[in-house]
Tab-separated table of C-alpha atoms in Angstrom:
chain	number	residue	atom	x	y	z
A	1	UNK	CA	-27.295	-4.537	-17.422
A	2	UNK	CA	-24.684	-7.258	-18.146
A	3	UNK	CA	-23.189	-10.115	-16.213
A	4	UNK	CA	-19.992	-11.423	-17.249
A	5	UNK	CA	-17.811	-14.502	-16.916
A	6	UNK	CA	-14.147	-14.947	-16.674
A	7	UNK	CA	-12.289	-18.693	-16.458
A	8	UNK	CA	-9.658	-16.825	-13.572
A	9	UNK	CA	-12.963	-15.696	-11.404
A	10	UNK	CA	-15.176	-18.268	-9.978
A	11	UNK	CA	-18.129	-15.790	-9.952
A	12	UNK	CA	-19.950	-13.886	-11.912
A	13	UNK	CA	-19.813	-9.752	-12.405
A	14	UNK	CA	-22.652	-8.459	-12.316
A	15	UNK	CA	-23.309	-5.378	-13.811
A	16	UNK	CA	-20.221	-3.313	-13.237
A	17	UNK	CA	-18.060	-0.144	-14.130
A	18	UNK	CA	-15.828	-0.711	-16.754
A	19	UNK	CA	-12.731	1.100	-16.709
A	20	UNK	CA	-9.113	0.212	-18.509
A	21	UNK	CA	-5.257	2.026	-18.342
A	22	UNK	CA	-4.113	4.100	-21.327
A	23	UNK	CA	-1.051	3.437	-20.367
A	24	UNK	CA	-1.131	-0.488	-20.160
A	25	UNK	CA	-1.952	-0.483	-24.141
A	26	UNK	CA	-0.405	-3.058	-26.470
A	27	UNK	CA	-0.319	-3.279	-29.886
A	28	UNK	CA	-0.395	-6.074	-32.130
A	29	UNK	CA	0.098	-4.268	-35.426
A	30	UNK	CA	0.245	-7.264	-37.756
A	31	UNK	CA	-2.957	-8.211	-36.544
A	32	UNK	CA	-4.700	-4.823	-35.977
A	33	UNK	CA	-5.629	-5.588	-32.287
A	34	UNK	CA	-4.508	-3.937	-29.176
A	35	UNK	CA	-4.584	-5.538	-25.442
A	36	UNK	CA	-5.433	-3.383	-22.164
A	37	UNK	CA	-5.779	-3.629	-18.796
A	38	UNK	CA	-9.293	-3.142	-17.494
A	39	UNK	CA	-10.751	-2.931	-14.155
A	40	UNK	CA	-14.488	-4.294	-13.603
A	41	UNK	CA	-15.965	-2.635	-10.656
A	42	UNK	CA	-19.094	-3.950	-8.879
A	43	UNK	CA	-20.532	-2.576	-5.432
A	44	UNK	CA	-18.628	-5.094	-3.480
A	45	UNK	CA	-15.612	-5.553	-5.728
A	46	UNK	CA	-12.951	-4.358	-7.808
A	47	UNK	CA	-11.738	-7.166	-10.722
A	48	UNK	CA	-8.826	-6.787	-12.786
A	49	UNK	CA	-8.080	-8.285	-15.905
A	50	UNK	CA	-5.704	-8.177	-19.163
A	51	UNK	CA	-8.580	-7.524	-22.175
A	52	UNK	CA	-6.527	-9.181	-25.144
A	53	UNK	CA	-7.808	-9.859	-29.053
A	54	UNK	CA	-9.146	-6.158	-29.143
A	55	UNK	CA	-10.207	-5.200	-32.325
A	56	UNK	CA	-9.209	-2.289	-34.105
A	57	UNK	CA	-9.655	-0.051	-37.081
A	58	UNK	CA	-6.282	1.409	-36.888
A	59	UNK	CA	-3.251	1.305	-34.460
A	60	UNK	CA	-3.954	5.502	-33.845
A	61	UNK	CA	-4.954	6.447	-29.832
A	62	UNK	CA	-8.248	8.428	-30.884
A	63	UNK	CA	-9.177	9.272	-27.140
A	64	UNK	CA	-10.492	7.261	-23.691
A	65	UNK	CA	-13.854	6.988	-25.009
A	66	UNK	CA	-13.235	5.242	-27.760
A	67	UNK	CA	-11.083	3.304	-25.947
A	68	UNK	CA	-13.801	2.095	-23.978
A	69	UNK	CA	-15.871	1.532	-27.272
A	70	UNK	CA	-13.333	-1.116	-28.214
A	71	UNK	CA	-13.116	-2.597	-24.653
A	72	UNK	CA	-17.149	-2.938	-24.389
A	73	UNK	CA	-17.112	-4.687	-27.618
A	74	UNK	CA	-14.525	-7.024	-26.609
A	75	UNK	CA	-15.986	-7.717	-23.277
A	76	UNK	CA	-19.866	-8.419	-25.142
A	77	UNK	CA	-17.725	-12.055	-25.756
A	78	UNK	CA	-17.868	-12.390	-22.315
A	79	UNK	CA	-21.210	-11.763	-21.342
A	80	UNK	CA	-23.190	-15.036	-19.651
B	1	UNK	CA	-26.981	-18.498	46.447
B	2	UNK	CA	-23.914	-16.604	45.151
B	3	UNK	CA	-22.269	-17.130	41.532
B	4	UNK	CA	-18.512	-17.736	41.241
B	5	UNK	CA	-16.441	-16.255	38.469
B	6	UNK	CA	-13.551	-17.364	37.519
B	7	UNK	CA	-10.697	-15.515	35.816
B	8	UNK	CA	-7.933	-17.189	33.677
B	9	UNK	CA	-4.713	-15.568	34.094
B	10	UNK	CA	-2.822	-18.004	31.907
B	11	UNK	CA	-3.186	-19.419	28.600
B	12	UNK	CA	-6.515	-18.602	26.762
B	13	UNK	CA	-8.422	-15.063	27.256
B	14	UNK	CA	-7.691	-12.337	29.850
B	15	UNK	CA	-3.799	-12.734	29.080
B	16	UNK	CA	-1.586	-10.129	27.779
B	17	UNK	CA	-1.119	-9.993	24.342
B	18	UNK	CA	1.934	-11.241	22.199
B	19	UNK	CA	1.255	-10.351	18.774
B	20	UNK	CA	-1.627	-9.205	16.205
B	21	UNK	CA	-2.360	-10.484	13.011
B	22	UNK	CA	-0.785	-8.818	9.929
B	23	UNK	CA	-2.904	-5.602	8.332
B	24	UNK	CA	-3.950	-6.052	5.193
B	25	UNK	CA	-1.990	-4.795	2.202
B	26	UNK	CA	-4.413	-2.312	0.315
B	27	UNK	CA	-4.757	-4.448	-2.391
B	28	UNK	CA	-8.417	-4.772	-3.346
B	29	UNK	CA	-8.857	-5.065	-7.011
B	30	UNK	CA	-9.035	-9.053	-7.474
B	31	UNK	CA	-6.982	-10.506	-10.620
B	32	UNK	CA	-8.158	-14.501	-9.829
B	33	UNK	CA	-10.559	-16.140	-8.022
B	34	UNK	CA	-8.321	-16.620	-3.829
B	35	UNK	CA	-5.682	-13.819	-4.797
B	36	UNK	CA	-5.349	-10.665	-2.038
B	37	UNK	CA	-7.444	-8.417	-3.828
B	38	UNK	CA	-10.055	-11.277	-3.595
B	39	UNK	CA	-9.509	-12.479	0.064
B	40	UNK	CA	-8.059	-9.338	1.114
B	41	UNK	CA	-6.363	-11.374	4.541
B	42	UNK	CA	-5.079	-8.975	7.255
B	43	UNK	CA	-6.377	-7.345	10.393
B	44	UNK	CA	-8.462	-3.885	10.137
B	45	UNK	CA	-11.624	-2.762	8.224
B	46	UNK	CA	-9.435	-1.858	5.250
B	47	UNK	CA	-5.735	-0.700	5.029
B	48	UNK	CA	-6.795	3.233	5.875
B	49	UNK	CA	-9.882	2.609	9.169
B	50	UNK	CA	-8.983	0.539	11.935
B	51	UNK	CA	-12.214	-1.586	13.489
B	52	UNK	CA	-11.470	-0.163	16.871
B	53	UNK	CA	-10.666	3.545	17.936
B	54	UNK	CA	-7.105	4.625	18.207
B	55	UNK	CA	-6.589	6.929	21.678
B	56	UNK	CA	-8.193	10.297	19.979
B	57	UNK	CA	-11.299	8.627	19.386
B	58	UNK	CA	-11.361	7.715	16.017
B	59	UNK	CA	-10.458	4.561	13.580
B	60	UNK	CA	-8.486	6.561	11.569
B	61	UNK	CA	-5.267	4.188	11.268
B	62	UNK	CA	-3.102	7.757	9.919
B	63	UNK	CA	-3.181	10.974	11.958
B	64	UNK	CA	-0.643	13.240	12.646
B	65	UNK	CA	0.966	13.334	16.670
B	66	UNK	CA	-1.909	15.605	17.516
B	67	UNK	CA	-4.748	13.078	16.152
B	68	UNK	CA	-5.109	15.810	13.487
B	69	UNK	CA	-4.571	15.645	9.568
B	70	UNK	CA	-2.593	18.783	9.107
B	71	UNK	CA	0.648	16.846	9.169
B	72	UNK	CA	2.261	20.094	9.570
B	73	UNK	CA	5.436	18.768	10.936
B	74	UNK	CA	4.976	15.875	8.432
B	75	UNK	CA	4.767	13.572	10.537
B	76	UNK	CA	2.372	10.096	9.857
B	77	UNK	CA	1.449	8.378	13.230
B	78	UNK	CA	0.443	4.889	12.066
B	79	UNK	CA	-2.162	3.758	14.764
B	80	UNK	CA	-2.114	0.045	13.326
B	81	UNK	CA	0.866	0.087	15.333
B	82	UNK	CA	-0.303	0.824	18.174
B	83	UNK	CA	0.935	-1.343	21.380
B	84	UNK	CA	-1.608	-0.122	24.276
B	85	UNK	CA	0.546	-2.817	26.838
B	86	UNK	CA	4.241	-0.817	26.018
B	87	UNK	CA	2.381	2.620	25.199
B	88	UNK	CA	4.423	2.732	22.136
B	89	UNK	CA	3.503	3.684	18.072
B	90	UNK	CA	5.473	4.044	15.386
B	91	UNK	CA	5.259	7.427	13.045
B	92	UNK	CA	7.234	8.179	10.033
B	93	UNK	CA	8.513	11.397	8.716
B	94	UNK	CA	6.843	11.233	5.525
B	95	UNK	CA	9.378	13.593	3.723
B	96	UNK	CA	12.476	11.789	2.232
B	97	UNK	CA	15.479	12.289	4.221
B	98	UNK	CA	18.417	14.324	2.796
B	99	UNK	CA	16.289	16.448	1.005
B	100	UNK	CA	15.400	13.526	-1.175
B	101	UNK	CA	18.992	13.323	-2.297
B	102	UNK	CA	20.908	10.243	-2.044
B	103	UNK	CA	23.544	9.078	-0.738
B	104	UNK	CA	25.441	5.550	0.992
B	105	UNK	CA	23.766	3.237	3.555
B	106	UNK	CA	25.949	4.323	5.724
B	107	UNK	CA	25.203	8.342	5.423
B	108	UNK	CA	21.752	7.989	4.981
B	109	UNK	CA	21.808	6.219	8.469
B	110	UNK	CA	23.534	8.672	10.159
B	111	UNK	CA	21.118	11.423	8.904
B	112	UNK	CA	18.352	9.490	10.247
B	113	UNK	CA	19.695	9.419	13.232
B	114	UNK	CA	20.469	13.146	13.407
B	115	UNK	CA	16.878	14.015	12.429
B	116	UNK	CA	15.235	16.321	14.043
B	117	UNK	CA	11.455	17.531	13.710
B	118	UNK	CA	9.735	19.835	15.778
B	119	UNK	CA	9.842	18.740	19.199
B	120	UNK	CA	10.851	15.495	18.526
B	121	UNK	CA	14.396	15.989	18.271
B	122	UNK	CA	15.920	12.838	18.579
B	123	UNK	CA	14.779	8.684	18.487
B	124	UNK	CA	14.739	9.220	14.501
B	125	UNK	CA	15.911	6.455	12.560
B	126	UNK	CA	16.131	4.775	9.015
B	127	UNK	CA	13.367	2.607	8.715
B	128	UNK	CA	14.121	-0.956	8.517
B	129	UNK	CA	12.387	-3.236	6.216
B	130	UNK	CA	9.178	-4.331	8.017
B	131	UNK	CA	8.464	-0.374	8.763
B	132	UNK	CA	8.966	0.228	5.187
B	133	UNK	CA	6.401	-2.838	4.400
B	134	UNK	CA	4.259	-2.066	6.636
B	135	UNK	CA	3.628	1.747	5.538
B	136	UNK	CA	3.358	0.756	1.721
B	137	UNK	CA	-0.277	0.659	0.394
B	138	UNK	CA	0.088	-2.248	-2.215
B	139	UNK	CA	-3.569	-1.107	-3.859
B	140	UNK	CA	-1.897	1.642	-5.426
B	141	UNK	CA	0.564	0.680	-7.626
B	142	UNK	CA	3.828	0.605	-8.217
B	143	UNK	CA	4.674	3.815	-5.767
B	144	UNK	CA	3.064	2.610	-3.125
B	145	UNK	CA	3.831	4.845	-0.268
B	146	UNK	CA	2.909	7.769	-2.916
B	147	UNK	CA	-0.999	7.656	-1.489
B	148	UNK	CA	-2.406	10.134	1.284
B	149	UNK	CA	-1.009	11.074	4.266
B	150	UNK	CA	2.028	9.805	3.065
B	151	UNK	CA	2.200	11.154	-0.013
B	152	UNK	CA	5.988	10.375	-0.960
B	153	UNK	CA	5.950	9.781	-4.809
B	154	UNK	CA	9.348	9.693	-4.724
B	155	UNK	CA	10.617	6.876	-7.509
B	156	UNK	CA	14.456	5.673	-6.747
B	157	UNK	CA	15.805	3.100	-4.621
B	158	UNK	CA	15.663	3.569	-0.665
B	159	UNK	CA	17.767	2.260	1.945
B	160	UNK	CA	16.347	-0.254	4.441
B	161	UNK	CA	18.191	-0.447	7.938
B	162	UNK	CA	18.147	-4.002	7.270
B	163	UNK	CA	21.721	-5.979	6.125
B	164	UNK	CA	22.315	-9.325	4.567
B	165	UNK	CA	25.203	-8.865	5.517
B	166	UNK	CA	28.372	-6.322	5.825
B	167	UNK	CA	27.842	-5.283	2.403
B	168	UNK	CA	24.624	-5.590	0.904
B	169	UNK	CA	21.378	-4.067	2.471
B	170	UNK	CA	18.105	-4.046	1.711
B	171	UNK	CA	16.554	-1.453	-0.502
B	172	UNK	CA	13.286	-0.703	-1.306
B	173	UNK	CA	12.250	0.377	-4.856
B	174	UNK	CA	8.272	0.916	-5.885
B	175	UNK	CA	6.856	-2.104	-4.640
B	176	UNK	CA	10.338	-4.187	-4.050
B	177	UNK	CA	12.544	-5.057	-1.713
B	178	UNK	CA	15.879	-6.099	-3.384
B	179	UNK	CA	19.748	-6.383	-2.060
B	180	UNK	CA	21.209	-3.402	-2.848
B	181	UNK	CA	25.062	-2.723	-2.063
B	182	UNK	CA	25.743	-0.281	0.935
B	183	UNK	CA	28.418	1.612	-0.674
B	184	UNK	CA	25.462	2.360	-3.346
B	185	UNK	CA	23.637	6.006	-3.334
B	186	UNK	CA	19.516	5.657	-2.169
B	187	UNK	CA	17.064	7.630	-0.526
B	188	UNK	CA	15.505	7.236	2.862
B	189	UNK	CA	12.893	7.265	4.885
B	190	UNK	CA	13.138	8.019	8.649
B	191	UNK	CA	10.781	6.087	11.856
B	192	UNK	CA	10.581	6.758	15.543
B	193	UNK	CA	8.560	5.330	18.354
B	194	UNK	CA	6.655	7.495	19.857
B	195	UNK	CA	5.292	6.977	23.118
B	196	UNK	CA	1.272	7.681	23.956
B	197	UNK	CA	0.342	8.942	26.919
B	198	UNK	CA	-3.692	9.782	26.637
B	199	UNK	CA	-3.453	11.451	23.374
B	200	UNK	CA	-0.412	13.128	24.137
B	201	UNK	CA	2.613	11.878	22.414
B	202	UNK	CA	6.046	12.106	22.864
């Protein structure tokens, strides 16, 4: 259960689905973080964002789910 | 005592209609706060259901010409089109023309024109750039007329109908329309209006 808050939406998300694109991964390799696209998805809305300042352990694609690890740390800066 | 009604016949309700408010795109994941996945402007309960039924009975905006979703003869009826004054509706043959290949504005015009599907055997034409617009489902990405019924996921430019001028037309490519030169190859995508009688069209 987590509501979140983003400068671009003038509401808050409340608890949603958190989903990003493989294929929209960026690297920043000098500073071992990655950027993504990732879609928030409440009952009554779909919200799209670019996830940047990712941390990382290493630059390697180890699989969705961890993926999603990263993401759900990132987004815990975001959390109201 | 008796009570009079009165009935307009010009200007405000009861006339015929002249127009209808744009559909809505498909868009519908927001990326700011007043964008089109946020608002999500446009006429219809979303860019697939129509809020009223077409003639077979349903809000389906996409059936085939028998109300159906077989699309055997690949055709796409789009019911958002519907004019229930004229009787008219616009389908698309959903398969790219030429057998995908492609070839000059000019070709790919006249094998729109020569197309012939199932009993429908002549009124085909190369879509112009509106039709293309209006059949492209901008929620899905950058192939946006690669979603069901459609289901075209063909990537390459396509010629519009539509000119600038003698020798640049529009073309359409993903989610873009850009000027294109005729003598150019592209793909294309063929229209026709059908006319609806009950729920028999041809």
């Amino acid at each position: 259960m987590a509501t979140y808050k983003f400068e671009q939406f003038n509401i808050d998300i409340v608890n949603p689905t958190v989903d990003a694109n493989v294929d929209s991964i960026a690297l920043q390799p000098t500073l071992n973080t990655i950027s993504v696209d990732v879609t928030l998805t409440t009952d009554s809305a779909t919200f799209g964002i670019r996830l940047e300042q990712i941390q990382v352990i290493n630059l390697n694609y180890e699989g969705k789910d961890n993926l999603l690890l990263r993401v759900n740390e990132r987004l815990q800066d975001f959390i109201i | 005592m008796s009570t009079r009604i009165e009935i307009s016949t010009s200007g405000g309700g009861g006339t015929t209609p002249v127009g209808a408010t744009l559909m809505k795109t498909g868009q519908t994941t927001s990326y700011r706060t007043g964008d089109d996945g946020d608002l999500e402007a446009g006429r219809a309960t979303d860019f697939f259901t129509l809020n009223t039924n077409n003639p077979f009975g349903n809000t389906n905006r996409f059936t085939d010409e028998l109300g159906g979703t077989t699309y055997t003869n690949n055709i796409v009826i789009d019911w958002s089109t519907y004019d229930n004054i004229a009787g008219t509706v616009l389908g698309y043959y959903r398969i790219t023309v030429n057998s995908g290949l492609s070839d000059t504005w000019n070709n790919i015009i006249d094998i729109c024109l020569a197309l012939s599907i199932g009993t429908f055997t002549s009124g085909w034409r190369l879509c112009n750039a509106y039709e293309y617009m209006n059949a492209m489902n901008m929620g899905i990405g950058n192939n946006a007329l690669s979603y069901s019924p459609f289901n075209n996921s063909d990537g390459g430019n396509f010629h519009t109908s539509t000119s600038r001028d003698a020798s640049f037309a529009l073309n359409r490519n993903g989610m873009q329309l850009y000027l294109n030169n005729k003598v150019n190859s592209a793909k294309g995508i063929a229209c026709r209006t059908f006319t609806v009688s009950g729920t028999t069209l041809t």
